Coordinates of N, CA and C in Angstrom, one line a residue:
X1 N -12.3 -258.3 100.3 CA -13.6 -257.7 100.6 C -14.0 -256.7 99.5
X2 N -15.1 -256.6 99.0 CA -15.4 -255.4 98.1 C -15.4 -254.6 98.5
X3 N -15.2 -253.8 97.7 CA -13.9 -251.9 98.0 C -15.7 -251.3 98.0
X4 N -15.1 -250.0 98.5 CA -16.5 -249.5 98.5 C -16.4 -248.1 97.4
X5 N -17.2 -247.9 96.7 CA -17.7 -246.8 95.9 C -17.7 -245.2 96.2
X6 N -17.2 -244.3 96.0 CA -17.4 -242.9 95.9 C -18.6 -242.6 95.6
X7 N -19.8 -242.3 96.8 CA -20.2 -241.2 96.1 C -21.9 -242.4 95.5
X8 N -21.1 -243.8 96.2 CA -22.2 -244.9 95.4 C -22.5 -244.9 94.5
X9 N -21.8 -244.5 93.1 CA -22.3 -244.3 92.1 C -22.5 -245.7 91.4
X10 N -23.3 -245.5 90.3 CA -23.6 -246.7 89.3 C -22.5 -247.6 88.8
X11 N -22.3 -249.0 88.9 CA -21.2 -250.2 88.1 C -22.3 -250.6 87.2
X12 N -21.2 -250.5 85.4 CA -21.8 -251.2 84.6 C -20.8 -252.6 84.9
X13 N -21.6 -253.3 85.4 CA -20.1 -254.8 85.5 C -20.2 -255.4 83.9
X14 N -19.1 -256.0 83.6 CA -18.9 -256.6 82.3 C -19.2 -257.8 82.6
X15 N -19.4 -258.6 81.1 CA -19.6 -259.8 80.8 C -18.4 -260.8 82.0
X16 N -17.3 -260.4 81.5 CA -16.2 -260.9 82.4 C -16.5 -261.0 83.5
X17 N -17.1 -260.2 84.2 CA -17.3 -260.4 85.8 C -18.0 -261.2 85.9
X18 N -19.3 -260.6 85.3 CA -20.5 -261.4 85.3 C -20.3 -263.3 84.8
X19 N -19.2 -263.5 84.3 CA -18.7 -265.0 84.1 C -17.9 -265.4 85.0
X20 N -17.5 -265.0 86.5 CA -17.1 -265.5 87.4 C -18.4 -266.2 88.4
X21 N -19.3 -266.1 87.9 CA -20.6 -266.5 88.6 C -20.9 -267.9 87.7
X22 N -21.7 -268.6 88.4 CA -22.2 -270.0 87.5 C -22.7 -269.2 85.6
X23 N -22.1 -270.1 85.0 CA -22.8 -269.7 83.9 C -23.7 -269.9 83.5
X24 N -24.4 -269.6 82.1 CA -25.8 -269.5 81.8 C -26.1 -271.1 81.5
X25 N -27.3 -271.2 81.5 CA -27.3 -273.1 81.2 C -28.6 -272.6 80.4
X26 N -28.4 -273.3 79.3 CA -29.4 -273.5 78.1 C -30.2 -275.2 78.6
X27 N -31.4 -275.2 78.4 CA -32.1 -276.5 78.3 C -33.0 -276.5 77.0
X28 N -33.0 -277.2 75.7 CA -33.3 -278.1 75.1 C -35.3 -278.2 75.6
X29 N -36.2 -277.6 74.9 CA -37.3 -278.5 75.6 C -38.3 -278.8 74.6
X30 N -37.8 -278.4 73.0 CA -38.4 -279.2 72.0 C -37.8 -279.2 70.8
X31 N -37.9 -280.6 70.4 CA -37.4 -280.7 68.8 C -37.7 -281.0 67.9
X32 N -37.6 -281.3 67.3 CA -38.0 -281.4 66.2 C -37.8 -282.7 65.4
X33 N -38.6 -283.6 64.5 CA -39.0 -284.3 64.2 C -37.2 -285.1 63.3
X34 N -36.4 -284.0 63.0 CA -34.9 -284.2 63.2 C -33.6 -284.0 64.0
X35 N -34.5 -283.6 65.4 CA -33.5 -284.0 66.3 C -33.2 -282.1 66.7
X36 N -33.7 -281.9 66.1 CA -32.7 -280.5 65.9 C -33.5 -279.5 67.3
X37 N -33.1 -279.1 68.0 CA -33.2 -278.2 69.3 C -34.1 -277.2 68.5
X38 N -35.5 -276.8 68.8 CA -36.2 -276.0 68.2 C -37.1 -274.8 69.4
X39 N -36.8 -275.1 70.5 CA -37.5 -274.2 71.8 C -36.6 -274.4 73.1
X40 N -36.0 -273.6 73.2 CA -34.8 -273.2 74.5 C -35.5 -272.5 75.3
X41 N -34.6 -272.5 76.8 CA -34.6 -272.2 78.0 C -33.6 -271.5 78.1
X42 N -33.0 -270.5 78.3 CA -32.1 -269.7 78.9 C -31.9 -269.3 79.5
X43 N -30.8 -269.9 81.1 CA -31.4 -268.7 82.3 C -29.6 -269.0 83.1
X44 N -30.2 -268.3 83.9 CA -28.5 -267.9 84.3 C -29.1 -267.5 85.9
X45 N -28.1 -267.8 87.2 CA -29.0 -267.5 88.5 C -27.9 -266.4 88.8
X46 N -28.1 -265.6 89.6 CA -27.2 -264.5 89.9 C -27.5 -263.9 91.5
X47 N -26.8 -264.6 92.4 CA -26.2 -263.7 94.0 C -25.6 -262.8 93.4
X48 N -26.1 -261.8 94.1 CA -25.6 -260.2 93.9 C -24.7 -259.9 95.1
X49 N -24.5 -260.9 96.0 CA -23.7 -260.5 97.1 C -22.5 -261.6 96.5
X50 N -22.8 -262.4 96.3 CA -21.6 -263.5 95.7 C -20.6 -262.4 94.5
X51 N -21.6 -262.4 93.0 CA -21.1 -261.4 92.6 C -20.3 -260.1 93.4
X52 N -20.8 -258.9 94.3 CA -19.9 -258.3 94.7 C -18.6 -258.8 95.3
X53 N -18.4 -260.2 96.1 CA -17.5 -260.3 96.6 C -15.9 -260.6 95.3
X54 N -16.8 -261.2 94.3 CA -15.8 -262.3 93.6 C -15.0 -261.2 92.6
X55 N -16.1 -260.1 92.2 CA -15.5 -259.2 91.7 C -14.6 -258.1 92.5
X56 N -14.8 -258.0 93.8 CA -14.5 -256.9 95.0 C -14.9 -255.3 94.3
X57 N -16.0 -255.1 93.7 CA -17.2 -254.4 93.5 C -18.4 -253.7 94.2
X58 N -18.1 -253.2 95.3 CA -19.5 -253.1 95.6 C -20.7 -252.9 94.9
X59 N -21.6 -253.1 95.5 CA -23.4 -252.8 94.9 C -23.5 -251.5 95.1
X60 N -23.9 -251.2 94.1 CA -24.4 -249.5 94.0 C -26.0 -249.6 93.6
X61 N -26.9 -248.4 93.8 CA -27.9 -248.1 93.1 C -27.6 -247.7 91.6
X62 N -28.6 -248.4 90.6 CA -28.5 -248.1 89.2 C -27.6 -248.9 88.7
X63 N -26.9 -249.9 89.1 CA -25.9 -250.9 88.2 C -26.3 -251.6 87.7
X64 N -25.8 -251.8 86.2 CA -26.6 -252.6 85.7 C -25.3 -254.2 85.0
X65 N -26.3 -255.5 85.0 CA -25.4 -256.3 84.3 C -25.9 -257.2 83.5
X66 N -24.9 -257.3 82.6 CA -25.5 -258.1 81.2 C -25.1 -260.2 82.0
X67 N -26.7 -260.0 82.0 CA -26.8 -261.5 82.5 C -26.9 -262.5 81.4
X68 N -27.6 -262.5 80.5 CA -27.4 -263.5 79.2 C -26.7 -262.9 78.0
X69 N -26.2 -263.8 77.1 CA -26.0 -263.8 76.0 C -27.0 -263.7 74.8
X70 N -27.3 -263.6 73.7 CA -28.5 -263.6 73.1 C -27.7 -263.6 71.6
X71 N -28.0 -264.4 70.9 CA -27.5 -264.8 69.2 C -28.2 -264.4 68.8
X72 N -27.5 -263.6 67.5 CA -28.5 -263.0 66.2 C -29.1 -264.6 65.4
X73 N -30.7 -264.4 65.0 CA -31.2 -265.3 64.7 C -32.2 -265.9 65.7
X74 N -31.9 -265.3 66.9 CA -33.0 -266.0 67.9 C -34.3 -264.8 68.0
X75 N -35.1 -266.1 68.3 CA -36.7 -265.4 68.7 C -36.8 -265.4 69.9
X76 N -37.1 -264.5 70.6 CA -37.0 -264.4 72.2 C -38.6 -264.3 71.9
X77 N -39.3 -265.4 73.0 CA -41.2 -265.5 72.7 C -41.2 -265.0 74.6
X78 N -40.6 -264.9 75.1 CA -40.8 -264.6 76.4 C -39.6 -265.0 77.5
X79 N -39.9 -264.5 78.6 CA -38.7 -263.6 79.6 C -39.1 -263.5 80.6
X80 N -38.4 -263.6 82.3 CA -38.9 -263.5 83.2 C -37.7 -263.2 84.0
X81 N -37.8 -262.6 85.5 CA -37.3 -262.8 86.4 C -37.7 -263.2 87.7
X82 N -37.2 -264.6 88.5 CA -37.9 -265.3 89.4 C -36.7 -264.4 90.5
X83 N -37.7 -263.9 92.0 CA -36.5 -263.8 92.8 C -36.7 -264.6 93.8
X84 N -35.4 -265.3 93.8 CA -35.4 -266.7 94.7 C -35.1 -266.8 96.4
X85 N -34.2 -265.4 96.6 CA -34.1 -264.9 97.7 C -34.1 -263.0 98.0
X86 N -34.7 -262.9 99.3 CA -35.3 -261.3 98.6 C -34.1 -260.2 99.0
X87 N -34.3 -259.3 98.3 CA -33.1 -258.3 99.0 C -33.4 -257.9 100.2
X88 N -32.4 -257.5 100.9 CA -32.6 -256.3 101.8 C -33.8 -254.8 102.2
X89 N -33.5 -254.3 101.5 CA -34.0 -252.9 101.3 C -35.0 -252.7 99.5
X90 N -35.6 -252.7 100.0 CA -37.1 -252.5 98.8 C -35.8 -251.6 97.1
X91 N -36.2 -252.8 96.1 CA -35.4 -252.2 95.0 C -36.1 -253.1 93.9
X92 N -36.2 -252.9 93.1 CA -36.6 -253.1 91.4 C -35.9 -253.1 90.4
X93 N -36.1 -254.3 89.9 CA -34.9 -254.6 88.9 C -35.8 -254.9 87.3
X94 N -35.6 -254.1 86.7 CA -35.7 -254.0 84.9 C -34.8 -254.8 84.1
X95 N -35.2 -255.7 83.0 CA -34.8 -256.8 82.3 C -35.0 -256.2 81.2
X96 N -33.8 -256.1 80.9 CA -34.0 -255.9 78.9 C -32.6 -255.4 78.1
X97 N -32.5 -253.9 77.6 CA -31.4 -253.9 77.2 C -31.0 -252.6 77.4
X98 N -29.7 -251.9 77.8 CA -29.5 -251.2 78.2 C -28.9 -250.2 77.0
X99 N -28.9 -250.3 76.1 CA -28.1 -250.0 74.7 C -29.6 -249.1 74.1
X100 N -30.7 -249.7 75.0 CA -32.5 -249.8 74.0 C -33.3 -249.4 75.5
X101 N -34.0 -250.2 74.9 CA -35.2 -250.6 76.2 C -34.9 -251.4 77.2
X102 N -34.7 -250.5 78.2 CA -34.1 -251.2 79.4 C -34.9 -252.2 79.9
X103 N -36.5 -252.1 80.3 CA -37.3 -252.8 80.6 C -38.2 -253.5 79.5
X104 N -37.2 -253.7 78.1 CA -37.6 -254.5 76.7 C -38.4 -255.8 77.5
X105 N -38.5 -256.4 78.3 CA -38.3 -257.8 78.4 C -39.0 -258.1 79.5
X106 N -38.9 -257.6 80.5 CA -39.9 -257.5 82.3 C -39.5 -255.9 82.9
X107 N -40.6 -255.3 83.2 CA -40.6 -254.4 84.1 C -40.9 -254.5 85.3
X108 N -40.1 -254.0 86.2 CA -40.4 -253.6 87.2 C -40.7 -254.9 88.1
X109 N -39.3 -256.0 88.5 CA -40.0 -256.6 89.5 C -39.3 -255.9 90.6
X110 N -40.1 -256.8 91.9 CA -39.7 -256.0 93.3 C -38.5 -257.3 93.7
X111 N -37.4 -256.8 93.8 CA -36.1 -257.5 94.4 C -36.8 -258.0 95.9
X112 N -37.6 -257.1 96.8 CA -37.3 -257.0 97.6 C -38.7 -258.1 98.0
X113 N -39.2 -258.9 97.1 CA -40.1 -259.6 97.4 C -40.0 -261.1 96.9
X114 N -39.6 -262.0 97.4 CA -39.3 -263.6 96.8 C -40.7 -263.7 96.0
X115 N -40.2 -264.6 94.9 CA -41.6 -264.6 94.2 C -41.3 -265.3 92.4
X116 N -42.4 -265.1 92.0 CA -42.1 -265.1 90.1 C -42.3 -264.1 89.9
X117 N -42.2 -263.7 88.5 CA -42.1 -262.6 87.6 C -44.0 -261.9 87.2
X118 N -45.0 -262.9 87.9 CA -46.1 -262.6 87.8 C -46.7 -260.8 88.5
X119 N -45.6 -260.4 89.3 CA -45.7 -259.4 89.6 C -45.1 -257.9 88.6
X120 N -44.4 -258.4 87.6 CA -44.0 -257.3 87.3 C -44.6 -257.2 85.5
X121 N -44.8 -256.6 85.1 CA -45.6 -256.3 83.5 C -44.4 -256.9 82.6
X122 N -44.6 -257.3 81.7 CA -44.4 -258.0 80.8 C -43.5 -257.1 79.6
X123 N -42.3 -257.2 79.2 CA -42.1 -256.1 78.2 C -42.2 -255.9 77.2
X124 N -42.6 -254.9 76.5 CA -43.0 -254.6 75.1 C -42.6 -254.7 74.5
X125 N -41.1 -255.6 74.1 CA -40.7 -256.1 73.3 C -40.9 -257.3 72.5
X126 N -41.7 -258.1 73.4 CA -42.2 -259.2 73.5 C -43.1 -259.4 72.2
X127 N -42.8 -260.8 71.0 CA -41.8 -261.2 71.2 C -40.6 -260.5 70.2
X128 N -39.9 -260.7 70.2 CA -38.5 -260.2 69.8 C -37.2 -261.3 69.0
X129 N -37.0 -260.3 67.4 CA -35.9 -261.3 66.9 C -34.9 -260.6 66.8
X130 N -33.9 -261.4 67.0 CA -32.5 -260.9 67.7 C -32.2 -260.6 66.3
X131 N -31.9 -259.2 65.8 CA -31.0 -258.7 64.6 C -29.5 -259.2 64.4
X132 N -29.0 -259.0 65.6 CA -27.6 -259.1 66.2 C -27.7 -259.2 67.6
X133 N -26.3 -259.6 67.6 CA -25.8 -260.6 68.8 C -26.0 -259.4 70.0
X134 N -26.2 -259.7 71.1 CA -26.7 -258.5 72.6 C -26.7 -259.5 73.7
X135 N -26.5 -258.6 74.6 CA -26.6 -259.0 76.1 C -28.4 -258.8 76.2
X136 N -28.7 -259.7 77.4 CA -29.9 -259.4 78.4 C -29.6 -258.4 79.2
X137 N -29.5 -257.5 79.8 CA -29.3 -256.1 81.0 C -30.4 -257.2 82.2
X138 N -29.8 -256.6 83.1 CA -31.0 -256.3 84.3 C -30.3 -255.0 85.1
X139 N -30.7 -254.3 85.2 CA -30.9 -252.7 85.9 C -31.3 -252.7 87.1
X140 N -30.9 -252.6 87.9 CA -31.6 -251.9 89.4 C -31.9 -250.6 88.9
X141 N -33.5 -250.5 89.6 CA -33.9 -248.8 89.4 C -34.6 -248.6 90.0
X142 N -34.3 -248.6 91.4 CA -35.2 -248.3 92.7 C -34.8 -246.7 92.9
X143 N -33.4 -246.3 92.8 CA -33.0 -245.1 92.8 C -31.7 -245.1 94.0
X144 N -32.0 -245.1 95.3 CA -31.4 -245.4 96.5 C -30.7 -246.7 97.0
X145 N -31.3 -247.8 96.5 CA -31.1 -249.1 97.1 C -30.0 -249.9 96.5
X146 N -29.8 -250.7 96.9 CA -28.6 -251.7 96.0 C -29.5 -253.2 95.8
X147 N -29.3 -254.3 95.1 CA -29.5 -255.4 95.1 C -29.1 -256.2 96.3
X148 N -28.6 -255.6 97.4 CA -27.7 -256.5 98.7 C -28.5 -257.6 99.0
X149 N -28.0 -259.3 98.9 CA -29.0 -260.0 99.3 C -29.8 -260.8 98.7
X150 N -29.7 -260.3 97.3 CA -30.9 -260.7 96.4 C -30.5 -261.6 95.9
X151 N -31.0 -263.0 95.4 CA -30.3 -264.0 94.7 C -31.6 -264.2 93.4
X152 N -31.7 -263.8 92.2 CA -32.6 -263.9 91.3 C -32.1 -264.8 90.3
X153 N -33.2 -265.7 89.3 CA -32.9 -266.1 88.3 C -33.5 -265.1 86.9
X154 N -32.5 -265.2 85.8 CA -33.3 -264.8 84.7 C -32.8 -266.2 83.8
X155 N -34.1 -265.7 83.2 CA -34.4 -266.6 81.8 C -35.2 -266.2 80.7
X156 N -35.1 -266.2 79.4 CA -35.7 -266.2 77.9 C -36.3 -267.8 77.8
X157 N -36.9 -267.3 76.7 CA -37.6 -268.3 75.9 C -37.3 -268.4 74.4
X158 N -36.3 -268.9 74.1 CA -36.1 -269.0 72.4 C -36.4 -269.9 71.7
X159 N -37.1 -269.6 70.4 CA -37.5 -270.0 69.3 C -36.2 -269.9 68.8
X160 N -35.7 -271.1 68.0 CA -34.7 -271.1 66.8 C -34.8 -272.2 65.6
X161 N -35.0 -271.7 64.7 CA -35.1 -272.2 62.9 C -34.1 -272.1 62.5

């Protein structure tokens, strides 16, 4: 069972953990005239109750996890979060980078409402070339709430030359 938190404070969960969950699946969805993969899909689905269990982590408010991977050399042209099942208790989750701009990438969707990403603003990072190698973050930043419940996908859009 996941241990419970002092105090509920913030888990930054690692890459590691976060790879006990299905991994990220890249799709292919144009190439080029030599074959060569030229516009990727990037997305990775994430139970936040699955995750707590497999890690034995509880959910806290303000945890944040690095859901993708991202290669230096890529063009990120856009980014979303779909939430496929809603949380519990009203929370917002920010997509981007926690090192930067937290909400580089999507601000502000509502966990707490099943849906696409058409509800939350688009981020001003947008589009974006990866200098060096980085995680995608998503942030809970409701304040009070945890993700309990929420089953979301993220995904990028990469350009690669």
């Amino acid at each position: 069972t996941p241990t419970i938190k002092e105090n509920n404070m913030a888990t930054a969960f690692t890459v590691a953990q976060m790879d006990l969950l299905p991994k990220e699946n890249n799709r292919s969805m144009i190439k080029s005239q030599g074959s060569r993969d030229l516009l990727w899909i990037r997305e990775r689905t994430v139970d936040f109750d699955d995750l707590a269990t497999l890690t034995g982590v509880a959910l806290a408010h303000s945890d944040t996890y690095p859901v993708l991977s991202l290669n230096a050399g890529e063009l990120i042209l856009n980014a979303g979060v779909d939430i496929l099942t809603a949380a519990t208790a009203a929370s917002d989750i920010d997509f981007g980078f926690t090192a930067g701009d937290v909400d580089g990438l999507v601000d502000g969707v509502e966990a707490n409402d099943a849906g696409f990403t058409v509800k939350a603003a688009r981020g001003a990072l947008l589009p974006l070339y990866m200098a060096a190698a980085d995680t995608a973050d998503a942030l809970e930043i409701s304040g009070a709430q945890t993700l309990a419940a929420c089953v979301a996908r993220f995904w990028v859009m990469i350009a690669k030359f």
